[in-house]
Coordinates of C-alpha atoms in Angstrom, one line a residue:
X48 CA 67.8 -82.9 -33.9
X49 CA 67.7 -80.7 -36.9
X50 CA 64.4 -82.7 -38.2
X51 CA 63.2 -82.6 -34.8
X52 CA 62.9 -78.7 -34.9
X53 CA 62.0 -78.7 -38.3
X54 CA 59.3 -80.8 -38.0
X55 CA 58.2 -78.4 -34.8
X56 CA 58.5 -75.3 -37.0
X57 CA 56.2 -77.0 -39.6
X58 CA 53.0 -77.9 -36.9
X59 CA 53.6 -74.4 -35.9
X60 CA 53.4 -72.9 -39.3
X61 CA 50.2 -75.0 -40.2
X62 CA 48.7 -73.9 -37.2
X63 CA 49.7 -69.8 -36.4
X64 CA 46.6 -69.0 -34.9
X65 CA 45.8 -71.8 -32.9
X66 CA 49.6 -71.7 -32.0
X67 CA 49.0 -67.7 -31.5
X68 CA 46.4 -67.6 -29.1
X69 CA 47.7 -70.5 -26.6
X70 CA 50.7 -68.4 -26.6
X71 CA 48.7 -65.7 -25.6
X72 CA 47.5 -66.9 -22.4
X73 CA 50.3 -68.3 -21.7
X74 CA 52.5 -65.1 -22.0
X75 CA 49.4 -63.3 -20.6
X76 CA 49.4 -65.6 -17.5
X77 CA 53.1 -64.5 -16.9
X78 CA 52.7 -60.8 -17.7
X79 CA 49.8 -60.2 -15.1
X80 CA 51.7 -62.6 -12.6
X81 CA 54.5 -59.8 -12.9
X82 CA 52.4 -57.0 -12.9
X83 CA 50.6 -58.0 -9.9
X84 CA 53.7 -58.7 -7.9
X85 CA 55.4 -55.6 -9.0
X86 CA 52.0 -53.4 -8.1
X87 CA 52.0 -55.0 -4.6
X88 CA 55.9 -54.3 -4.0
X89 CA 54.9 -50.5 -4.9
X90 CA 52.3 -50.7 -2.1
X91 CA 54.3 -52.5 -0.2
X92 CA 57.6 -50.5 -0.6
X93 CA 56.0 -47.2 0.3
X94 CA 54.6 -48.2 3.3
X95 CA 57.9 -49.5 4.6
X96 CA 59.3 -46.0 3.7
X97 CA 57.0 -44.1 5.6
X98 CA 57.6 -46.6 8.1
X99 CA 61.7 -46.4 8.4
X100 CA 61.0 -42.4 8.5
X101 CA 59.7 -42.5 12.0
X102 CA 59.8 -44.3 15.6
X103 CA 57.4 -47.5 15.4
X104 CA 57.5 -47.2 19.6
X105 CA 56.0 -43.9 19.4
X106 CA 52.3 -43.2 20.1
X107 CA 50.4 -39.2 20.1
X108 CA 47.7 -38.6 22.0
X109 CA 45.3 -36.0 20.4
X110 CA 42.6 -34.1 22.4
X111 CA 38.9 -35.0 21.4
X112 CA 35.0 -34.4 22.3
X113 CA 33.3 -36.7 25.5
X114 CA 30.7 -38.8 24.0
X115 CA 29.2 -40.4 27.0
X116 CA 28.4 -38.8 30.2
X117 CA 30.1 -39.3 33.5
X118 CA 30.9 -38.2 36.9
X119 CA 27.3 -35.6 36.6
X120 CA 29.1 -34.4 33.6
X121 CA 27.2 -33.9 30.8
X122 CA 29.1 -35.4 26.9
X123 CA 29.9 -33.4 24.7
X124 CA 32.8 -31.2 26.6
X125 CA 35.8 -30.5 24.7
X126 CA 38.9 -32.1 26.1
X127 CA 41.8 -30.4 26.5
X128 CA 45.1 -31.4 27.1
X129 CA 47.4 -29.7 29.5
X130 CA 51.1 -30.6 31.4
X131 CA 49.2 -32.7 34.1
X132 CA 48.9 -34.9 31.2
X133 CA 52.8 -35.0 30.2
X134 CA 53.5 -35.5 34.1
X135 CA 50.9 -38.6 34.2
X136 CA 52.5 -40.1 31.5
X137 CA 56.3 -39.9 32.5
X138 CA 55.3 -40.8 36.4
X139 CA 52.4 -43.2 36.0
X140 CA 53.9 -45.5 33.0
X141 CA 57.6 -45.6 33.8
X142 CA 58.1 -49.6 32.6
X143 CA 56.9 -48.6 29.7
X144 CA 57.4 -44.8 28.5
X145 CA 60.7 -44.1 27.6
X146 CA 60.5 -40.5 26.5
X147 CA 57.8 -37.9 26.7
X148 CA 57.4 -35.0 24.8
X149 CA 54.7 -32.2 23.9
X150 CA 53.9 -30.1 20.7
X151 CA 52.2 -26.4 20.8
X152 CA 51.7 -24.4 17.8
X153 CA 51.1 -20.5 16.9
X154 CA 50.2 -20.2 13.9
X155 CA 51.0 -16.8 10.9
X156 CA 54.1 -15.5 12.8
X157 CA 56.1 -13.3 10.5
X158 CA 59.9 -14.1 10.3
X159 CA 62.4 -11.6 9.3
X160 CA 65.9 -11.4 9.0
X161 CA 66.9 -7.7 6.9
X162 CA 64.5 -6.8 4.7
X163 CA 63.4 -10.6 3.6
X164 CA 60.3 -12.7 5.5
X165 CA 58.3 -15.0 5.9
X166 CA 55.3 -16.6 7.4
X167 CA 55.9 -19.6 9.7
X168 CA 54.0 -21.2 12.5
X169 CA 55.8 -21.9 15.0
X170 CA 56.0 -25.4 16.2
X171 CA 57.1 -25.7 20.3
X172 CA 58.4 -29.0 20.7
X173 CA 60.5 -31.4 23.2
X174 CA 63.7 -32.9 22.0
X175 CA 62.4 -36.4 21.7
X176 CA 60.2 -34.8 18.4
X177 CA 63.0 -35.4 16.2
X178 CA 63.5 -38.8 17.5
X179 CA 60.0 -39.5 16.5
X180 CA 58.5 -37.9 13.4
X181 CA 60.9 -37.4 10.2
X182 CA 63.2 -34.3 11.0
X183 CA 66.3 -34.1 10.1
X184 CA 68.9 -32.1 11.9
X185 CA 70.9 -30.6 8.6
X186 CA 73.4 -28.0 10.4
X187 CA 73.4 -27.0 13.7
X188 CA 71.3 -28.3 16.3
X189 CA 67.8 -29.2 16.8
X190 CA 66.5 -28.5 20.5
X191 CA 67.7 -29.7 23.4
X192 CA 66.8 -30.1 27.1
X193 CA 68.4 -27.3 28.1
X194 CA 66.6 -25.1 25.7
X195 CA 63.5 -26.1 27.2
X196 CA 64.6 -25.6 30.8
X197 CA 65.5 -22.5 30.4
X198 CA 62.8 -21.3 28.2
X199 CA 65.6 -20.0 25.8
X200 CA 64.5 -18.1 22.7
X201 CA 66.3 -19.9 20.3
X202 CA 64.8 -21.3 16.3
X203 CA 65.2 -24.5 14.5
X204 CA 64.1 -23.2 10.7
X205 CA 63.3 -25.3 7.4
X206 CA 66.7 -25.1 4.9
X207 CA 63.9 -23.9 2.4
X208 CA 62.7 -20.9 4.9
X209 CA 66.3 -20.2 5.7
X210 CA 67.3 -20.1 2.0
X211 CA 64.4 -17.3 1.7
X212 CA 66.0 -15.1 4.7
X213 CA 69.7 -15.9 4.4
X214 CA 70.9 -16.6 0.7
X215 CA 70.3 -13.1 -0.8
X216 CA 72.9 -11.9 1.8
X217 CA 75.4 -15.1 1.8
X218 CA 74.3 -15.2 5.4
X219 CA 75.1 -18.1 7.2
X220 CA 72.1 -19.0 9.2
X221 CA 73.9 -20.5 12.7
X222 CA 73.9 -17.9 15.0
X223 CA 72.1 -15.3 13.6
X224 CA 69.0 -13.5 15.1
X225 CA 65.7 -13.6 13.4
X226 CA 62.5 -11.0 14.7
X227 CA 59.1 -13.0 14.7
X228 CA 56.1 -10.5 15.8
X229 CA 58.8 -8.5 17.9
X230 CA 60.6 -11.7 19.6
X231 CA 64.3 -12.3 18.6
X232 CA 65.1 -15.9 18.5
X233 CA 68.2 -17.4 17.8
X234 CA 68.7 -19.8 15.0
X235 CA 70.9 -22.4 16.5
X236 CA 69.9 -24.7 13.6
X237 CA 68.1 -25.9 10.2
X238 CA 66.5 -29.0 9.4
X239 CA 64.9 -31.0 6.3
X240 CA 62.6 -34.2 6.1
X241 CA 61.5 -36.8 3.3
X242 CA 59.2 -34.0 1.9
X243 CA 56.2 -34.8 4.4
X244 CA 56.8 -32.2 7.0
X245 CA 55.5 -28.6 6.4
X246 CA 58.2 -26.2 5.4
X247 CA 56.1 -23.5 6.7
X248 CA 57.0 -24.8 10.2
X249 CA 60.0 -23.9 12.7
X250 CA 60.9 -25.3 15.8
X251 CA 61.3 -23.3 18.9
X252 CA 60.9 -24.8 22.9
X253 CA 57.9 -26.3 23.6
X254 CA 58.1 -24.0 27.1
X255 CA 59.5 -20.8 25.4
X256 CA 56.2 -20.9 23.2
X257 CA 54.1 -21.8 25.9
X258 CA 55.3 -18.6 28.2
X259 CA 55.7 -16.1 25.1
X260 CA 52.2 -16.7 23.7
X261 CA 50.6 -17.3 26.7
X262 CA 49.3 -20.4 26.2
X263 CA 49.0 -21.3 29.8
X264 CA 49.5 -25.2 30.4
X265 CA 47.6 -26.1 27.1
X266 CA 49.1 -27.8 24.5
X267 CA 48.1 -29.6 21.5
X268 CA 49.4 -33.0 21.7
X269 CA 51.6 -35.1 23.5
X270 CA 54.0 -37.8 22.2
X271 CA 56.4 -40.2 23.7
X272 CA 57.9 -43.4 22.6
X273 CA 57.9 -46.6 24.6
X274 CA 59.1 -50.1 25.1
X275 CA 58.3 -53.8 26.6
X276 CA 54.9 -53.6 24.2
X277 CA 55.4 -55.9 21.4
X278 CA 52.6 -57.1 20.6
X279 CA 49.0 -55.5 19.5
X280 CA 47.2 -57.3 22.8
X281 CA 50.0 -55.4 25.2
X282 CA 49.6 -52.2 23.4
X283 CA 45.8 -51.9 23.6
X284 CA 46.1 -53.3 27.3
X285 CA 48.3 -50.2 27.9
X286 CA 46.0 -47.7 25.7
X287 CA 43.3 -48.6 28.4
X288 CA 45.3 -47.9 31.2
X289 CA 46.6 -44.5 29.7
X290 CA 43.2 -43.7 28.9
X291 CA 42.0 -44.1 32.2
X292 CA 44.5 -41.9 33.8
X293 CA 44.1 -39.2 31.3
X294 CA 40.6 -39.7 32.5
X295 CA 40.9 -38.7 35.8
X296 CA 42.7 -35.6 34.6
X297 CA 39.8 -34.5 32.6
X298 CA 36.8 -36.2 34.0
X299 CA 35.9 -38.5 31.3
X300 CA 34.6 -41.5 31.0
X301 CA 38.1 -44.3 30.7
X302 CA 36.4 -46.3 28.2
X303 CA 35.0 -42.9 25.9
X304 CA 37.3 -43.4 22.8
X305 CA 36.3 -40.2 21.5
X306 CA 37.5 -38.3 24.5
X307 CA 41.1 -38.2 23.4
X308 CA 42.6 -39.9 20.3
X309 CA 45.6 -42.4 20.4
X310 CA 47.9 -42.7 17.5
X311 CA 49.7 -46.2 18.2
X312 CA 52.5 -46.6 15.6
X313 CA 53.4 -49.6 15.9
X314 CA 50.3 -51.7 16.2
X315 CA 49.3 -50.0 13.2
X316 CA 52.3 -51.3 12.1
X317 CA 51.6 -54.9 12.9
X318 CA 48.4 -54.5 11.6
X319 CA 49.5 -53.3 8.0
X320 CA 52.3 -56.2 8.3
X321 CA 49.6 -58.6 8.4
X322 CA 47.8 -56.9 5.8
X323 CA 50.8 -56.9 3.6
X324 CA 50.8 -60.4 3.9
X325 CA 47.4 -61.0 3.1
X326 CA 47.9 -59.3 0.1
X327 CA 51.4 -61.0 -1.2
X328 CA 49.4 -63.9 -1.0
X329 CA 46.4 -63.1 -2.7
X330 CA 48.7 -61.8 -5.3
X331 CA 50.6 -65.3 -5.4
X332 CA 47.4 -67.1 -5.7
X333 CA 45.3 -64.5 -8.7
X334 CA 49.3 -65.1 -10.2
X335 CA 49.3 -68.9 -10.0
X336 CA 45.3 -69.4 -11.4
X337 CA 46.3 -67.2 -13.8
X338 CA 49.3 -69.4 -14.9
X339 CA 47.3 -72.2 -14.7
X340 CA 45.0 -71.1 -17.2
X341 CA 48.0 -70.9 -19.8
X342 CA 49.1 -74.3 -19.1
X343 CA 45.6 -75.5 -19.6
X344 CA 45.7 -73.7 -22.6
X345 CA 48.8 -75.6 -23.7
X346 CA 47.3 -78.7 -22.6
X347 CA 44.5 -78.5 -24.7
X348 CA 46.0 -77.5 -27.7
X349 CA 48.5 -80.5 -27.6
X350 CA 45.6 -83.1 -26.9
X351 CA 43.8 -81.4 -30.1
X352 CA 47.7 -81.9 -31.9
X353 CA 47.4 -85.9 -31.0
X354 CA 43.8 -86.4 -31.9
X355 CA 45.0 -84.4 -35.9
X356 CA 48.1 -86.5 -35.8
X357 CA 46.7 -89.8 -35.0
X358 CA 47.3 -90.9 -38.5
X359 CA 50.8 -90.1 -38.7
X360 CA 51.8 -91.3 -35.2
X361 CA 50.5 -94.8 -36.1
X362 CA 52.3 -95.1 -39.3
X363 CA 55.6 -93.7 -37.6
X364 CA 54.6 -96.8 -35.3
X365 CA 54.3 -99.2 -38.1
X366 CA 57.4 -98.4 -39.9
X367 CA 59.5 -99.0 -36.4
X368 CA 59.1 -95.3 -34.7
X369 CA 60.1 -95.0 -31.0
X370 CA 57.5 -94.3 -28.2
X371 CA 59.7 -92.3 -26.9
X372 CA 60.8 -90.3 -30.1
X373 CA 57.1 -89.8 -30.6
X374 CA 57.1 -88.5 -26.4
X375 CA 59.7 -86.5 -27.2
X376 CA 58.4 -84.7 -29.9
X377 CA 55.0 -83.5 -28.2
X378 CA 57.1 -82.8 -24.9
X379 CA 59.9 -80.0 -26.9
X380 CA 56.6 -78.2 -29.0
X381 CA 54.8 -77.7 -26.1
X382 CA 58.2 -76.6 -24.1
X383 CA 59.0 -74.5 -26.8
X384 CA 55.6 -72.7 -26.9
X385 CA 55.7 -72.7 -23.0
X386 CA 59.3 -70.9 -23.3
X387 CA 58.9 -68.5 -26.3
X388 CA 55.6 -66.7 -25.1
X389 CA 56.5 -66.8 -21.2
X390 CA 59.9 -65.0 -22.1
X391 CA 57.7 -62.7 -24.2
X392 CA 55.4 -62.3 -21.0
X393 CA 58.3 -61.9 -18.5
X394 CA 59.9 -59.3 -21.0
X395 CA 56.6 -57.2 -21.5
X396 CA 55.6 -57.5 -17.6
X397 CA 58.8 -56.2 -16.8
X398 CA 58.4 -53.4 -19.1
X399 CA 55.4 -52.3 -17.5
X400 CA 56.5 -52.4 -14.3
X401 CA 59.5 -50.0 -14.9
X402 CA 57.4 -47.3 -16.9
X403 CA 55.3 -47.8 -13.5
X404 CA 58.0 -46.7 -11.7
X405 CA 58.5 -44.2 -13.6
X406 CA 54.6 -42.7 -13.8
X407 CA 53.9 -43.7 -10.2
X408 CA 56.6 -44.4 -8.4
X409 CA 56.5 -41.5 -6.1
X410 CA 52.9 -41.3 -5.3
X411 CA 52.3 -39.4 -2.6
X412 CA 48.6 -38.6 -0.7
X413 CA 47.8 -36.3 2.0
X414 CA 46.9 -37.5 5.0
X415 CA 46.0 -34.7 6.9
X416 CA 49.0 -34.2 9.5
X417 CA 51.8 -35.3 6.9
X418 CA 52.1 -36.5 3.0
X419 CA 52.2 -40.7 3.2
X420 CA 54.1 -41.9 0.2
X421 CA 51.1 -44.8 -1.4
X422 CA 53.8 -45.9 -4.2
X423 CA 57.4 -46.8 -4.7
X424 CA 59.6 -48.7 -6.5
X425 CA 56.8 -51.2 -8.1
X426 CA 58.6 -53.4 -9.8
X427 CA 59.7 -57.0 -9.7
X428 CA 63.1 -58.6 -8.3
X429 CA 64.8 -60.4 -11.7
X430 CA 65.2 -63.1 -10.2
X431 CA 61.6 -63.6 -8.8
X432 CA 60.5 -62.9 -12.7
X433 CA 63.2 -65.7 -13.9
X434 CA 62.1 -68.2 -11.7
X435 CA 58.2 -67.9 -12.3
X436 CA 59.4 -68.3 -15.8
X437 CA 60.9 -71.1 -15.3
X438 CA 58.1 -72.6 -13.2
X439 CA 56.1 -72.2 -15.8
X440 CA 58.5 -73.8 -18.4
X441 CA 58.2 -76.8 -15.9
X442 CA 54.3 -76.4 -15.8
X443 CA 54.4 -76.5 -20.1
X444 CA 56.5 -79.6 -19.9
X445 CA 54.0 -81.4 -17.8
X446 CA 51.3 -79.8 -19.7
X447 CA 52.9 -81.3 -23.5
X448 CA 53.8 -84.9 -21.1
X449 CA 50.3 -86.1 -20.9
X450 CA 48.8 -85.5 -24.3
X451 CA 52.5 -87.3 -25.6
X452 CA 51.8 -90.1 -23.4
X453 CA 48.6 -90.7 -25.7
X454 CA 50.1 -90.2 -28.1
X455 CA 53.0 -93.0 -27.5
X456 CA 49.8 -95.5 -27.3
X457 CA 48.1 -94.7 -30.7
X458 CA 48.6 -98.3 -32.3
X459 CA 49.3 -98.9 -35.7
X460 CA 45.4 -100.2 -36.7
X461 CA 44.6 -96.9 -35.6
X462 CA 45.9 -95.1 -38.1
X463 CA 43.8 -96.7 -40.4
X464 CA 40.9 -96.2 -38.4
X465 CA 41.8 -92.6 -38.7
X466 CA 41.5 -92.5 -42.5

């Protein structure tokens, strides 16, 4: 066995760059392979972060701008939502709305608890908006149905804004009353997120703000999570029927999409699911050709060993040598090559995919109403980079089989040939 690797050690030797460069593409083959995967699992890793955040059953409906005319109305008119619109979606949909819910905003309201302030918008909201975006009660309580009922003047704040108006006086923030424009509200709680919600915002009832600013029956959005619809065909059957009652609220057009906006989680959910398929796959594939390349590589470079070693495999024929001492010896050099430069590759793709995680790992990019996290956590199960490694092992053993096949039927007369 000793002579075996000796003799392996000494092609090598003779042949370092040749031996060099197919070990490139092979550990290249597994090092992109690895980088690929661990780049998708970033993509892919973030998006199911922003997705556990929030309720996939939830859709927001968004005022917009007619673009077609109807009814002897001309397009153009501004849409504007109002409560008709929250009592047409809790009466008319009732098999498939579970909650419903409303969101109303003043904007540069002054907050002051002492001598410390600050500038807020004030967010009125229904209970179910915790449920459904990524709010997190931290002490106290966020609003209830009560609140809104009674049109209670109470204050859900950011720990960040309540830090700003409590810490300097060791204040704790439950039950104290803040002044905002000349309104006392009571804080009955504080609340944090993933680092996507504004921290500029607090909470109050979506009625309270409604009456105390005098926004009428207006409102800005309306949201409300829903069931039975699990798949993208029942969803967009339902969009149409929602659409068309919202129409006949506002006068509009039930197949105008630009008339009012709707933000349907979850089949952009099943839609990114499919996508995220699409692209594990694609990544498989660019992985595998790129593999395959390697092996080729190895191939090729143990055909070109038989065709320089004819000579010495006939006389190792002559003087009573093995076939299979002969197939034996091609199979382990192109093994070890396979083995040595896909560990390399496995080791250095790894590398790169934890100093990605490091650099990039919490990417995040503004998308207008929140921060969507684009990158997380791209890197490669161990196991996943083992395996590969080992398929492509496999792949150089088949790839050094072949060539040592030819080379167990080099006959003796052709050694002379060769001289």
């Amino acid at each position: 066995m000793i002579d075996l690797w000796q003799e392996i050690y000494g092609t090598i030797r003779r042949n370092k760059l040749r031996t060099l460069l197919t070990g490139f593409s092979v550990a290249w083959g597994i090092f992109m392979l690895i980088v690929l995967l661990g780049a998708g699992n970033g993509i892919i890793h973030a998006f199911e972060q922003n997705s556990s955040e929030r309720a996939l059953n939830s859709i927001r409906i968004f005022p917009g701008w007619t673009t077609k005319p109807y009814d002897g109305l001309k397009e153009g008119r501004r849409v504007q939502l109002d409560n008709r619109d929250i009592v047409s979606t809790e009466t008319q949909f009732t098999d498939y709305v579970t909650s419903t819910g409303a969101t109303l905003q003043q904007s540069s309201v002054n907050i002051s608890f002492g001598k410390e302030y600050v500038n807020l918008s004030l967010m009125g909201v229904y209970p179910n908006y915790r449920e459904v975006e990524t709010v997190k009660t931290a002490t106290g309580r966020f609003i209830n149905q009560t609140d809104l009922k009674e049109r209670r003047k109470v204050i859900v704040l950011h720990q960040k804004s309540a830090e700003i108006l409590f810490d300097k006086t060791h204040t704790d923030p439950i039950g104290q009353f803040v002044n905002a424009n000349g309104v006392a509200y009571q804080v009955v709680g504080t609340y944090n997120d993933q680092g996507d919600r504004n921290p500029s915002e607090a909470y109050i009832p979506f009625s309270t703000l409604q009456t105390i600013y005098n926004k009428g029956d207006k409102l800005n959005n309306i949201i409300f999570t829903t069931q039975n619809l699990t798949s993208i065909e029942s969803n967009e059957a339902f969009e149409e029927e929602y659409r068309r009652a919202i129409g006949v609220n506002h006068r509009f057009d039930p197949t105008d999409d630009g008339a009012i906006w709707i933000w349907n989680r979850f089949t952009d959910y099943l839609r990114t699911q499919s996508a995220m398929g699409i692209l594990r796959t694609a990544i498989w594939v660019i992985g595998i050709f790129t593999l395959l390349s390697g092996i080729v590589g190895v191939s090729n470079i143990m055909l070109i060993t038989v065709r320089e070693r004819t000579h010495e495999f006939g006389i190792r024929k002559a003087l009573g040598a093995k076939p299979r001492s002969i197939l034996w010896l091609i199979i382990v050099e192109s093994v070890t090559i396979t083995t040595v430069f896909g560990y390399v590759g496995m080791v250095a793709g790894i590398g790169v995919t934890e100093w990605m995680n490091v650099a990039f790992g919490s990417q995040t990019v503004d998308a207008g109403m929140f921060e969507a996290q684009m990158f997380k956590d791209p890197t490669v199960d161990l196991k996943i980079a083992i395996q590969a490694t080992l398929t492509l092992i496999i792949a150089g053993t088949l790839a050094g089989f072949f060539p040592a096949r030819k080379a167990t039927k080099i006959r003796p007369i052709e050694a002379l040939r060769a001289d």
